[in-house]
Amino acid sequence: MSALSKKDLIGRKVSVLDEALADEIFGCSEPVGNKVSIGSTPFLVVGVVARGDSMLGPQNEANVYIPIRSWQNMFGTYVNNLEGSAVSREKVQETMDQAVKVLERRHRSSAQYVSLHVV
């Protein structure tokens, strides 16, 4: 999801749609540069994720990705899953393990987070 920059992660109202959702909402029109609403909040579409690019494996539902700060501002601080990317397929598990360690350190808890890698 390289369409989201570090600047976007501070809570800007930007989104990345998966291809299925982009097709459903915009049909043949270009989604990037248009807006979608999540609840009553408009989000600028800055990218589209190709089918099959989710690290969670094949998805049957349409997905929209927004910066974590935007999510927290709208829905509170509870998050039940995160999605990210690694520099290579071989580094996925290592990257996930590092992310779990960061979460445990920041939240001062252990054995609370699970990393799930679906191939």
mmCIF file of C-alpha atoms in Angstrom:
data_model
loop_
_atom_site.group_PDB
_atom_site.id
_atom_site.type_symbol
_atom_site.label_atom_id
_atom_site.label_comp_id
_atom_site.label_asym_id
_atom_site.label_seq_id
_atom_site.Cartn_x
_atom_site.Cartn_y
_atom_site.Cartn_z
ATOM 1 C CA MET A 1 0.000 0.000 0.000
ATOM 2 C CA SER A 2 2.648 2.463 -0.978
ATOM 3 C CA ALA A 3 -0.015 5.056 -1.859
ATOM 4 C CA LEU A 4 -0.098 6.151 1.814
ATOM 5 C CA SER A 5 2.892 8.271 2.777
ATOM 6 C CA LYS A 6 4.250 8.963 6.269
ATOM 7 C CA LYS A 7 2.545 12.354 6.056
ATOM 8 C CA ASP A 8 -0.799 10.583 5.520
ATOM 9 C CA LEU A 9 -0.378 8.531 8.690
ATOM 10 C CA ILE A 10 -0.943 11.552 10.925
ATOM 11 C CA GLY A 11 -4.675 11.415 10.329
ATOM 12 C CA ARG A 12 -5.323 12.994 6.956
ATOM 13 C CA LYS A 13 -8.609 12.012 5.349
ATOM 14 C CA VAL A 14 -7.137 9.796 2.628
ATOM 15 C CA SER A 15 -7.991 6.243 1.618
ATOM 16 C CA VAL A 16 -6.853 3.335 -0.500
ATOM 17 C CA LEU A 17 -9.556 1.081 -1.929
ATOM 18 C CA ASP A 18 -9.185 -2.500 -2.962
ATOM 19 C CA GLU A 19 -9.925 -3.136 -6.608
ATOM 20 C CA ALA A 20 -13.300 -4.780 -5.935
ATOM 21 C CA LEU A 21 -14.580 -1.801 -3.957
ATOM 22 C CA ALA A 22 -13.191 0.684 -6.493
ATOM 23 C CA ASP A 23 -15.033 -1.181 -9.268
ATOM 24 C CA GLU A 24 -18.243 -1.312 -7.205
ATOM 25 C CA ILE A 25 -18.243 2.410 -6.410
ATOM 26 C CA PHE A 26 -16.680 3.980 -9.487
ATOM 27 C CA GLY A 27 -17.232 1.403 -12.252
ATOM 28 C CA CYS A 28 -15.126 2.456 -15.258
ATOM 29 C CA SER A 29 -14.314 5.895 -13.791
ATOM 30 C CA GLU A 30 -10.923 6.630 -12.228
ATOM 31 C CA PRO A 31 -11.243 6.413 -8.404
ATOM 32 C CA VAL A 32 -7.952 8.184 -7.543
ATOM 33 C CA GLY A 33 -8.624 11.849 -6.864
ATOM 34 C CA ASN A 34 -12.308 11.265 -6.062
ATOM 35 C CA LYS A 35 -13.847 11.001 -2.613
ATOM 36 C CA VAL A 36 -15.615 8.213 -0.745
ATOM 37 C CA SER A 37 -17.569 8.599 2.482
ATOM 38 C CA ILE A 38 -17.008 6.487 5.551
ATOM 39 C CA GLY A 39 -20.004 7.297 7.682
ATOM 40 C CA SER A 40 -20.415 11.008 7.079
ATOM 41 C CA THR A 41 -16.681 11.668 6.665
ATOM 42 C CA PRO A 42 -15.324 12.179 3.133
ATOM 43 C CA PHE A 43 -11.947 10.592 2.292
ATOM 44 C CA LEU A 44 -9.834 11.358 -0.770
ATOM 45 C CA VAL A 45 -8.925 8.201 -2.717
ATOM 46 C CA VAL A 46 -5.141 8.186 -3.186
ATOM 47 C CA GLY A 47 -4.693 4.628 -4.430
ATOM 48 C CA VAL A 48 -6.176 1.272 -5.397
ATOM 49 C CA VAL A 49 -4.818 -2.105 -4.241
ATOM 50 C CA ALA A 50 -4.878 -4.784 -6.935
ATOM 51 C CA ARG A 51 -6.857 -7.953 -6.320
ATOM 52 C CA GLY A 52 -4.848 -10.453 -4.294
ATOM 53 C CA ASP A 53 -2.510 -7.863 -2.712
ATOM 54 C CA SER A 54 -3.842 -8.241 0.852
ATOM 55 C CA MET A 55 -1.433 -9.857 3.290
ATOM 56 C CA LEU A 56 -4.480 -11.412 4.938
ATOM 57 C CA GLY A 57 -4.970 -13.660 1.924
ATOM 58 C CA PRO A 58 -7.914 -13.812 -0.450
ATOM 59 C CA GLN A 59 -10.709 -11.478 0.590
ATOM 60 C CA ASN A 60 -14.368 -11.972 -0.271
ATOM 61 C CA GLU A 61 -15.386 -8.561 0.979
ATOM 62 C CA ALA A 62 -14.517 -5.122 -0.302
ATOM 63 C CA ASN A 63 -11.953 -3.211 1.767
ATOM 64 C CA VAL A 64 -10.960 0.398 2.276
ATOM 65 C CA TYR A 65 -7.712 1.333 4.009
ATOM 66 C CA ILE A 66 -7.330 4.566 5.966
ATOM 67 C CA PRO A 67 -4.556 5.919 8.224
ATOM 68 C CA ILE A 68 -4.690 4.562 11.769
ATOM 69 C CA ARG A 69 -5.054 8.072 13.226
ATOM 70 C CA SER A 70 -8.116 8.707 11.061
ATOM 71 C CA TRP A 71 -9.615 5.409 12.277
ATOM 72 C CA GLN A 72 -8.931 6.305 15.904
ATOM 73 C CA ASN A 73 -10.432 9.779 15.492
ATOM 74 C CA MET A 74 -13.616 8.264 14.069
ATOM 75 C CA PHE A 75 -14.025 5.000 15.992
ATOM 76 C CA GLY A 76 -11.817 5.152 19.095
ATOM 77 C CA THR A 77 -8.505 3.525 19.869
ATOM 78 C CA TYR A 78 -9.435 -0.174 19.595
ATOM 79 C CA VAL A 79 -8.061 -1.813 16.439
ATOM 80 C CA ASN A 80 -8.545 -5.531 15.837
ATOM 81 C CA ASN A 81 -6.115 -5.931 12.925
ATOM 82 C CA LEU A 82 -3.373 -4.151 11.037
ATOM 83 C CA GLU A 83 -2.063 -4.728 7.546
ATOM 84 C CA GLY A 84 1.376 -3.820 6.256
ATOM 85 C CA SER A 85 4.097 -4.831 3.856
ATOM 86 C CA ALA A 86 7.652 -6.145 3.930
ATOM 87 C CA VAL A 87 10.544 -5.486 1.561
ATOM 88 C CA SER A 88 10.327 -9.065 0.258
ATOM 89 C CA ARG A 89 8.264 -12.222 0.664
ATOM 90 C CA GLU A 90 11.142 -13.783 2.604
ATOM 91 C CA LYS A 91 11.057 -10.948 5.170
ATOM 92 C CA VAL A 92 7.299 -11.078 5.907
ATOM 93 C CA GLN A 93 7.485 -13.177 9.090
ATOM 94 C CA GLU A 94 10.474 -11.220 10.437
ATOM 95 C CA THR A 95 8.672 -7.938 9.767
ATOM 96 C CA MET A 96 5.520 -9.195 11.489
ATOM 97 C CA ASP A 97 7.517 -10.350 14.518
ATOM 98 C CA GLN A 98 9.145 -6.908 14.739
ATOM 99 C CA ALA A 99 5.725 -5.224 14.577
ATOM 100 C CA VAL A 100 4.454 -7.405 17.438
ATOM 101 C CA LYS A 101 7.505 -6.483 19.546
ATOM 102 C CA VAL A 102 6.884 -2.771 18.930
ATOM 103 C CA LEU A 103 3.218 -3.116 19.931
ATOM 104 C CA GLU A 104 4.118 -5.062 23.077
ATOM 105 C CA ARG A 105 6.762 -2.510 24.056
ATOM 106 C CA ARG A 106 4.535 0.517 23.410
ATOM 107 C CA HIS A 107 1.540 -0.980 25.218
ATOM 108 C CA ARG A 108 3.641 -2.540 27.968
ATOM 109 C CA SER A 109 2.062 -5.945 27.506
ATOM 110 C CA SER A 110 3.110 -9.304 26.168
ATOM 111 C CA ALA A 111 1.306 -12.265 24.629
ATOM 112 C CA GLN A 112 -1.574 -9.948 23.687
ATOM 113 C CA TYR A 113 -0.774 -9.721 19.980
ATOM 114 C CA VAL A 114 -0.798 -12.445 17.357
ATOM 115 C CA SER A 115 0.862 -12.266 13.962
ATOM 116 C CA LEU A 116 -0.905 -14.242 11.264
ATOM 117 C CA HIS A 117 0.757 -14.806 7.917
ATOM 118 C CA VAL A 118 -1.412 -16.382 5.232
ATOM 119 C CA VAL A 119 0.415 -17.512 2.099
#
